[in-house]
mmCIF file of C-alpha atoms in Angstrom:
data_model
loop_
_atom_site.group_PDB
_atom_site.id
_atom_site.type_symbol
_atom_site.label_atom_id
_atom_site.label_comp_id
_atom_site.label_asym_id
_atom_site.label_seq_id
_atom_site.Cartn_x
_atom_site.Cartn_y
_atom_site.Cartn_z
ATOM 1 C CA MET L 17 37.422 -8.316 -11.442
ATOM 2 C CA ALA L 18 38.022 -10.870 -8.772
ATOM 3 C CA TYR L 19 35.340 -11.903 -6.362
ATOM 4 C CA THR L 20 35.988 -13.285 -2.897
ATOM 5 C CA ALA L 21 33.799 -15.635 -1.039
ATOM 6 C CA VAL L 22 32.077 -14.472 2.103
ATOM 7 C CA THR L 23 32.116 -16.895 4.983
ATOM 8 C CA GLY L 24 29.435 -17.088 7.599
ATOM 9 C CA SER L 25 31.681 -15.596 10.256
ATOM 10 C CA ASP L 26 32.082 -12.365 8.161
ATOM 11 C CA VAL L 27 28.373 -11.610 8.015
ATOM 12 C CA SER L 28 26.359 -10.362 11.024
ATOM 13 C CA ILE L 29 22.663 -9.788 10.626
ATOM 14 C CA PRO L 30 21.414 -7.059 13.044
ATOM 15 C CA SER L 31 18.360 -7.876 15.098
ATOM 16 C CA ILE L 32 15.609 -5.209 15.097
ATOM 17 C CA PRO L 33 13.380 -5.260 18.100
ATOM 18 C CA LEU L 34 9.698 -5.716 17.495
ATOM 19 C CA SER L 35 8.991 -2.395 19.460
ATOM 20 C CA GLU L 36 10.766 -0.562 16.566
ATOM 21 C CA ILE L 37 9.071 -2.408 13.739
ATOM 22 C CA LEU L 38 5.442 -2.455 15.080
ATOM 23 C CA PRO L 39 4.668 1.297 14.701
ATOM 24 C CA TRP L 40 5.921 1.195 11.019
ATOM 25 C CA ALA L 41 3.921 -1.970 10.400
ATOM 26 C CA ILE L 42 0.764 -0.471 11.803
ATOM 27 C CA PHE L 43 1.257 2.676 9.775
ATOM 28 C CA GLY L 44 1.894 0.730 6.510
ATOM 29 C CA GLY L 45 -1.257 -1.414 7.233
ATOM 30 C CA LEU L 46 -3.380 1.691 7.738
ATOM 31 C CA LEU L 47 -2.062 3.214 4.501
ATOM 32 C CA LEU L 48 -2.816 -0.067 2.755
ATOM 33 C CA LEU L 49 -6.387 -0.137 4.075
ATOM 34 C CA LEU L 50 -6.933 3.474 3.038
ATOM 35 C CA ALA L 51 -5.646 2.774 -0.449
ATOM 36 C CA ILE L 52 -7.859 -0.330 -0.760
ATOM 37 C CA TYR L 53 -10.918 1.767 0.352
ATOM 38 C CA PHE L 54 -10.271 4.423 -2.236
ATOM 39 C CA VAL L 55 -9.644 1.987 -5.048
ATOM 40 C CA GLY L 56 -12.455 -0.328 -4.163
ATOM 41 C CA ALA L 57 -15.266 1.489 -2.409
ATOM 42 C CA GLU L 58 -15.021 5.198 -3.119
ATOM 43 C CA GLN L 59 -18.239 5.732 -4.922
ATOM 44 C CA GLY L 60 -21.917 5.857 -4.379
ATOM 45 C CA ALA L 61 -23.350 5.641 -0.799
ATOM 46 C CA THR L 62 -19.936 5.125 0.900
ATOM 47 C CA ALA L 63 -18.272 8.084 -0.818
ATOM 48 C CA VAL L 64 -16.151 10.370 1.442
ATOM 49 C CA PHE L 65 -15.790 12.922 -1.310
ATOM 50 C CA LYS L 66 -18.627 14.313 -3.360
ATOM 51 C CA GLY L 67 -18.573 13.691 -7.077
ATOM 52 C CA MET L 68 -16.641 11.151 -9.174
ATOM 53 C CA TYR L 69 -13.084 12.690 -8.911
ATOM 54 C CA VAL L 70 -11.559 9.873 -6.885
ATOM 55 C CA HIS L 71 -13.341 7.223 -8.822
ATOM 56 C CA GLU L 72 -12.029 8.562 -12.115
ATOM 57 C CA PHE L 73 -8.444 8.924 -10.653
ATOM 58 C CA VAL L 74 -8.283 5.300 -9.582
ATOM 59 C CA HIS L 75 -10.549 3.850 -12.308
ATOM 60 C CA ASP L 76 -7.809 1.841 -14.129
ATOM 61 C CA GLY L 77 -6.510 0.528 -10.863
ATOM 62 C CA ARG L 78 -10.007 -0.738 -9.949
ATOM 63 C CA HIS L 79 -10.122 -2.796 -13.108
ATOM 64 C CA LEU L 80 -6.514 -4.017 -12.674
ATOM 65 C CA LEU L 81 -7.340 -5.223 -9.115
ATOM 66 C CA GLY L 82 -10.649 -6.797 -10.285
ATOM 67 C CA PHE L 83 -13.113 -4.283 -8.639
ATOM 68 C CA PRO L 84 -16.191 -3.789 -10.829
ATOM 69 C CA CYS L 85 -17.346 -0.255 -11.275
ATOM 70 C CA HIS L 86 -19.601 -0.046 -14.318
#
């Protein structure tokens, strides 16, 4: 199989306006903060859900990320 070299004039990188990226970046950041909360703080006095279901579901992830839990 023969490969051909691509010159700089053959490639055009589209520009994406900040107004299109910003809502997705905010949405991703909020999802990340929510995930960090559930992995790192969902137990005890700050628990949103009663019981240990969320804690047990993310237990191995807590240890992997360095959060102590017991």
